[in-house]
Amino acid sequence: MKKGEREMILIRNCRMIDPATGTDGLRDILTDGDKIIKIAAPGSIAQARGAAGAEGFGSLRVIEADGLVAAPGLVDTHVHFRDPGAEYKEDIKTGAAAAAAGGFTSVVLMANTTPHVDNEETLSYVIEKGKKTDIHVYTCANVTMDMAGDELTDMEGLARAGAVGFTDDGKPLMDARLVRRAMQEAARLHRPISFHEENPAYIVNNGINAGAASAHFGLGGSDRQAEIDMVRRDLSIGLETGADVVIQHISAREAVELVRCARKKSARIHAEATPHHFSLTEEALIRYGTMAKMNPPLREEADRLAIIEGLKDGSIDLIATDHAPHAAQEKAKPLTEAPSGIIGLETALPLGLMNLVETGALSLLELLACMTVNPARLYRLDAGYLAEGGPADLVLFDPEKEWVPEHFCSKSQNSPFLGQKLKGRVKYTVCRGKIAYEEGEG
């Protein structure tokens, strides 16, 4: 059966983990078209092949899943596919392929493209191109026109046209009165609103932590107060307005504590941890240079541990990659000139397994909750769970398999994890009941 061709799929003897129900046990799973039609004890799904001959269906594909974990297709609510405007770095097709290779069946794109997603025409372009991929591609729209921070977009019209959330990610919103109006509108429209929290008043060179990294390079850097200042402001406004507020790519331990306190007051406060921020410190920037430069920057070991503690106690409820492709010639520039960001879709699950599950910080069920049901519920997506009658979107992975990525499916290769030994390998990604990725297949 060729990739993408419709078929029935029988997954035998997998360890099924469904964070939505707390399920963790051996199961057989049968899909038919774009739905899961049966979940049962191993060996109890019989005679499926007879049903496969029905009109409109292909053959039965049997996957022997001994030793593999079956989980809901992963959901990433913070990715950059650079399309439209910078397709030489990534486009929606190649970004979706990278997502499938990483086990993701649903992604939410950021809106800082060229042109920006501040109008229905660009929004429609992204949505329609996303429909032509093997996964579910959603997109946010901008909070402000041209990401200039001074005029709100037609948030209602953009929501009606299909935007699943709002963000000016890449730029902070400095006008508190405008932020309050934007949160009020997002709350009225029942859409999450996400914030890039870096006050430029505390930054000399972004992407470089003001500390050991900036001292090593003899440069000014990004002080942690840049994040703390804006997180404190936006949590306060968020609690006032009742909006679903997302603090993006959290990096500082003080910001984690602010989120912890705010979430005790409201479940509408959310925060993202990226795999690179819970896996690396500023020492990686010293070692890998521009390949470990990102905004906000990698900080200290105490910050990394605080992020992990935030995930452990539920203060941080989302793991999102901030997949940020850049061309090789751009990352080859001097440190202060090279763009910030790394790709992350194909390494997110292994880094979670290695740095959160193997260390005992999270159970596998808890890790997967942050990568499936939590983001899906926040963005109101029909995703992130495994159930009869539910979407046939799932990932099968071997949590014990070691591998070394030598090339990524992403069009760009900007990652400090290229050539590094990882543990945990996606074997199959199934979306809409079709094989979107199979290890070893093109």
XYZ file of C-alpha atoms in Angstrom:
442
model
C 0.000 0.000 0.000
C 1.441 3.368 -1.019
C 1.734 6.246 1.427
C -1.449 8.305 1.459
C -3.684 5.624 -0.076
C -6.876 4.911 1.826
C -6.991 1.609 3.672
C -8.103 -0.151 6.807
C -5.306 -0.436 9.355
C -5.125 -3.025 12.115
C -2.515 -2.267 14.771
C -1.840 -5.362 16.831
C -0.568 -5.601 20.387
C 0.495 -1.998 20.886
C 0.905 -0.281 24.225
C -1.876 2.259 23.830
C -1.523 5.438 25.853
C -4.406 7.889 25.756
C -3.939 10.829 28.142
C -7.530 11.972 27.609
C -8.820 8.895 29.456
C -5.709 7.872 31.376
C -5.504 4.615 29.417
C -2.185 2.770 29.415
C -2.326 -0.865 28.357
C -2.030 -3.407 25.559
C -4.618 -2.986 22.815
C -5.464 -3.710 19.192
C -6.683 -0.710 17.187
C -8.642 -0.904 13.918
C -9.147 2.122 11.681
C -11.479 2.410 8.705
C -11.236 5.513 6.583
C -10.624 8.529 8.806
C -12.076 6.990 11.988
C -11.029 4.504 14.640
C -13.744 1.865 14.588
C -12.511 -0.582 17.214
C -10.208 -0.626 20.237
C -10.019 -3.959 22.032
C -7.832 -6.382 23.937
C -5.000 -7.927 21.900
C -6.181 -10.672 19.572
C -9.881 -9.879 19.919
C -10.349 -8.013 16.630
C -11.036 -10.737 14.078
C -12.391 -10.993 10.548
C -11.387 -7.399 9.778
C -10.146 -8.394 6.345
C -13.675 -9.321 5.260
C -14.844 -5.776 5.928
C -11.931 -4.408 3.950
C -13.460 -5.515 0.680
C -16.350 -3.082 1.022
C -16.847 -0.623 -1.806
C -14.646 2.451 -1.512
C -12.051 0.878 0.747
C -8.613 -0.486 0.022
C -6.950 -3.511 1.506
C -6.247 -4.250 5.142
C -2.863 -3.126 6.440
C -1.683 -5.038 9.502
C 0.984 -3.480 11.717
C 2.551 -5.767 14.291
C 3.219 -3.326 17.109
C 4.962 -5.441 19.755
C 7.158 -3.086 21.779
C 5.627 0.031 20.222
C 3.602 2.752 21.911
C 0.452 3.962 20.172
C -0.554 7.482 21.174
C -2.822 10.147 19.750
C -1.186 12.003 16.892
C 0.952 14.721 18.445
C -0.332 18.307 18.377
C 2.058 21.262 18.059
C 0.485 24.671 18.514
C 3.589 26.738 17.719
C 5.334 26.196 14.383
C 6.705 28.367 11.588
C 6.409 27.062 8.029
C 7.596 30.353 6.423
C 4.900 30.156 3.763
C 4.095 32.617 2.215
C 7.212 34.695 1.738
C 10.237 32.623 2.768
C 9.616 29.254 1.140
C 13.369 28.778 0.628
C 13.516 28.014 4.376
C 10.378 25.880 4.592
C 6.986 25.669 2.949
C 3.707 24.212 4.091
C 4.307 20.930 2.250
C 7.822 20.327 3.611
C 6.833 21.535 7.072
C 3.959 19.076 7.127
C 6.323 16.288 6.072
C 8.677 17.177 8.927
C 5.728 17.198 11.316
C 4.593 13.736 10.197
C 8.155 12.425 10.612
C 8.069 13.657 14.193
C 4.716 12.019 14.954
C 2.607 15.175 14.659
C -0.768 14.984 12.951
C -1.953 18.501 13.837
C 0.018 21.751 13.804
C -0.887 25.395 14.344
C 1.119 27.885 12.299
C 2.314 31.253 13.496
C 1.305 34.333 11.540
C 4.611 36.192 11.039
C 4.841 35.342 7.343
C 5.283 37.758 4.430
C 2.620 38.967 3.932
C 1.424 38.625 7.517
C -1.741 36.692 8.301
C -3.591 39.889 9.179
C -6.092 39.579 6.329
C -8.516 36.963 5.058
C -6.733 36.518 1.723
C -3.473 35.352 3.285
C -5.362 33.318 5.865
C -7.262 31.530 3.092
C -4.024 30.849 1.190
C -2.477 29.134 4.227
C -5.582 27.129 5.069
C -6.109 25.902 1.500
C -2.458 24.938 1.043
C -2.545 23.127 4.374
C -5.465 21.013 3.173
C -3.226 19.561 0.452
C -0.821 18.001 2.967
C -0.953 14.632 4.740
C -1.687 16.163 8.157
C -4.032 18.725 9.705
C -2.606 22.232 9.242
C -4.256 25.076 11.171
C -3.121 28.650 11.539
C -3.293 31.596 13.864
C -3.933 35.114 12.615
C -2.182 38.259 13.780
C -3.271 40.354 16.715
C -2.203 43.627 15.074
C -2.074 44.896 11.517
C 1.346 44.360 9.926
C 2.500 43.212 13.367
C 3.115 46.873 14.115
C 1.528 46.716 17.553
C -0.762 49.707 17.204
C -3.963 48.604 15.412
C -5.955 45.432 16.033
C -6.808 43.185 13.125
C -10.406 42.271 12.332
C -10.189 39.448 14.829
C -13.832 38.509 14.460
C -13.620 38.273 10.675
C -10.391 36.264 10.836
C -11.886 33.866 13.396
C -14.928 33.419 11.191
C -12.615 32.709 8.225
C -10.827 29.920 10.087
C -8.109 31.324 12.364
C -7.847 29.080 15.440
C -5.994 31.616 17.567
C -4.190 34.955 17.565
C -0.557 35.947 18.003
C 2.100 38.396 16.873
C 4.759 35.803 17.746
C 8.180 37.110 16.887
C 7.356 40.529 18.289
C 6.240 41.627 21.755
C 3.137 43.780 22.121
C 4.240 46.836 24.065
C 0.947 48.778 24.395
C -0.831 47.450 27.487
C -4.131 49.090 26.534
C -4.073 47.385 23.145
C -3.196 44.064 24.805
C -6.228 44.422 27.064
C -8.514 45.107 24.078
C -7.032 42.155 22.185
C -7.547 39.819 25.142
C -11.127 41.002 25.563
C -11.837 40.303 21.897
C -10.108 36.907 22.005
C -12.195 35.981 25.046
C -15.398 37.030 23.265
C -14.433 34.937 20.225
C -13.356 31.932 22.330
C -9.890 31.846 20.744
C -6.560 31.560 22.574
C -4.190 34.506 22.309
C -0.428 33.886 22.562
C 2.345 36.253 23.547
C 6.035 36.550 22.723
C 7.372 37.931 25.982
C 10.603 39.880 25.412
C 10.814 43.541 26.367
C 13.447 45.089 24.072
C 14.381 47.595 26.792
C 16.334 44.785 28.489
C 17.965 43.346 25.362
C 21.218 44.292 23.620
C 21.707 41.225 21.421
C 18.762 38.875 21.334
C 19.286 35.122 21.294
C 22.216 35.409 23.734
C 21.588 35.049 27.452
C 22.963 37.900 29.521
C 25.225 35.759 31.655
C 27.856 33.135 30.873
C 27.009 33.156 27.163
C 27.245 36.910 26.706
C 30.445 36.979 28.769
C 31.973 34.201 26.652
C 31.329 36.065 23.418
C 32.143 39.479 24.873
C 28.738 40.802 23.879
C 25.686 42.304 25.467
C 22.803 39.892 25.698
C 19.183 39.364 26.600
C 18.532 39.904 30.289
C 16.013 37.598 31.945
C 14.085 40.673 33.064
C 12.974 41.081 29.448
C 10.742 38.038 29.864
C 9.805 38.546 33.496
C 8.564 42.087 32.907
C 6.146 41.196 30.117
C 4.955 37.905 31.587
C 3.980 39.727 34.790
C 2.032 42.355 32.830
C 0.216 39.915 30.524
C -0.753 37.486 33.277
C -2.285 40.356 35.210
C -4.319 41.486 32.196
C -5.216 37.911 31.372
C -6.661 37.341 34.815
C -8.721 40.518 34.444
C -10.144 39.665 31.026
C -10.685 35.908 31.332
C -8.982 35.246 28.003
C -7.180 31.979 27.227
C -3.690 33.462 27.442
C -0.630 31.508 26.322
C 2.844 32.506 27.485
C 5.021 31.318 24.626
C 8.389 29.513 24.827
C 9.014 30.229 28.507
C 12.715 30.456 29.412
C 13.203 32.040 32.840
C 12.548 30.459 36.225
C 10.919 33.642 37.541
C 8.436 33.517 34.648
C 7.601 29.920 35.527
C 6.780 30.978 39.072
C 4.591 33.835 37.829
C 2.667 31.381 35.651
C 2.375 28.938 38.565
C 0.752 31.584 40.744
C -1.567 32.752 37.957
C -2.754 29.230 37.074
C -3.806 28.754 40.695
C -6.222 31.633 40.095
C -7.396 30.686 36.593
C -7.213 27.606 34.373
C -7.318 29.976 31.390
C -3.642 30.769 31.891
C -1.362 28.542 29.816
C 2.349 28.292 29.075
C 4.558 26.557 26.532
C 7.836 24.770 27.146
C 9.961 24.059 24.107
C 12.093 20.919 23.911
C 15.221 23.039 23.523
C 14.494 25.051 26.657
C 13.990 21.932 28.800
C 16.948 20.128 27.193
C 19.706 22.741 26.795
C 21.323 25.683 28.567
C 23.376 28.647 27.383
C 26.362 26.293 27.294
C 24.887 24.926 24.055
C 25.149 28.373 22.481
C 28.807 28.492 23.463
C 29.321 25.045 21.926
C 27.136 25.191 18.803
C 27.026 28.908 18.082
C 24.183 30.046 15.840
C 22.711 26.531 15.725
C 21.662 27.067 19.342
C 20.627 30.695 19.023
C 16.937 31.300 19.619
C 14.528 33.838 21.106
C 14.142 33.815 24.021
C 17.661 32.507 24.567
C 18.784 29.366 26.306
C 19.462 30.345 29.888
C 20.947 28.723 33.011
C 20.655 25.191 34.384
C 18.418 26.527 37.158
C 16.048 27.847 34.497
C 16.010 24.533 32.636
C 15.202 22.700 35.858
C 12.490 25.213 36.737
C 10.826 24.612 33.365
C 10.885 20.876 34.026
C 9.405 21.449 37.485
C 6.710 23.588 35.868
C 5.830 20.732 33.540
C 5.902 18.313 36.447
C 3.442 20.235 38.611
C 1.216 21.311 35.710
C 2.100 24.995 35.786
C 3.274 24.570 32.195
C 0.655 22.582 30.314
C 1.928 22.691 26.719
C 5.019 21.411 24.940
C 5.453 23.235 21.635
C 8.450 23.135 19.327
C 8.626 26.708 17.986
C 9.873 24.958 14.804
C 11.824 27.796 13.171
C 13.602 26.899 9.911
C 16.463 29.010 8.556
C 18.710 28.444 5.545
C 22.311 27.320 6.001
C 23.719 30.590 4.639
C 21.708 32.538 7.196
C 22.924 30.494 10.139
C 26.493 30.792 8.794
C 26.494 34.523 9.533
C 28.220 35.936 12.636
C 26.396 35.292 15.902
C 24.931 38.770 16.220
C 23.690 38.760 12.599
C 22.355 35.221 12.222
C 18.606 34.768 12.754
C 17.325 33.117 15.896
C 15.491 29.807 15.951
C 15.947 26.088 15.374
C 13.827 23.369 13.825
C 12.236 20.984 16.291
C 9.391 18.863 14.952
C 11.499 15.749 14.314
C 13.351 15.808 17.636
C 10.603 16.870 20.064
C 9.391 13.423 21.088
C 12.874 11.931 21.639
C 13.935 14.954 23.693
C 10.826 14.612 25.831
C 11.472 10.922 26.346
C 15.143 11.433 27.187
C 14.990 14.564 29.327
C 11.593 14.222 30.994
C 10.524 10.570 31.091
C 13.866 8.792 31.512
C 14.860 11.257 34.238
C 11.659 10.504 36.142
C 10.337 14.054 35.943
C 7.218 12.995 34.019
C 5.494 9.750 33.261
C 5.031 8.883 29.604
C 1.322 9.607 30.035
C 2.107 13.065 31.446
C 4.546 13.851 28.633
C 2.019 12.864 25.995
C -0.719 14.914 27.654
C 1.368 18.052 27.069
C 1.816 17.055 23.421
C -1.706 15.846 22.605
C -4.858 16.437 24.606
C -3.802 19.667 26.344
C -2.991 21.656 23.192
C -5.920 20.108 21.300
C -8.425 21.150 23.972
C -7.002 24.663 24.204
C -7.351 25.206 20.444
C -10.659 23.316 20.294
C -9.343 20.767 17.788
C -10.853 17.324 17.229
C -7.504 15.756 18.055
C -5.366 14.539 20.911
C -7.319 11.432 21.929
C -7.876 7.789 20.920
C -11.447 6.505 20.976
C -13.857 4.457 18.905
C -15.530 6.872 16.525
C -12.720 9.357 17.014
C -10.215 10.533 14.407
C -7.781 7.943 13.029
C -4.834 10.177 13.912
C -2.092 8.437 15.866
C 1.613 7.886 16.222
C 3.416 4.579 16.762
C 6.868 4.917 18.264
C 9.595 2.814 19.827
C 10.597 4.534 23.081
C 13.786 2.482 23.374
C 15.246 2.800 19.883
C 18.422 4.839 19.615
C 19.160 6.723 16.415
C 21.272 9.535 15.034
C 19.574 12.066 12.756
C 21.797 12.677 9.753
C 19.223 14.606 7.723
C 15.801 15.988 8.550
C 12.674 16.009 6.398
C 12.467 19.743 7.000
C 13.795 21.874 4.148
C 16.169 23.492 6.652
C 18.627 21.646 8.853
C 19.302 24.203 11.600
C 19.415 22.070 14.720
C 22.078 21.420 17.357
C 20.712 17.856 17.547
C 21.798 16.973 14.009
C 24.319 14.122 14.342
C 23.549 13.632 18.041
C 22.379 10.294 19.473
C 18.703 10.374 20.388
C 16.450 7.786 21.978
C 12.869 7.245 20.889
C 11.948 6.759 17.232
C 8.710 7.351 15.372
C 7.858 4.264 13.316
C 4.500 5.279 11.826
C 2.357 8.382 11.771
C -1.253 7.833 10.739
C -3.487 10.793 9.874
C -7.057 10.550 8.597
C -6.541 6.791 8.517
C -3.660 7.023 6.041
C 0.046 6.438 6.549
C 1.533 9.944 6.595
C 4.996 8.726 7.642
C 6.683 5.351 7.840
C 10.254 4.935 9.060
C 12.528 4.146 6.155
C 10.067 5.363 3.506
C 10.591 8.473 1.434
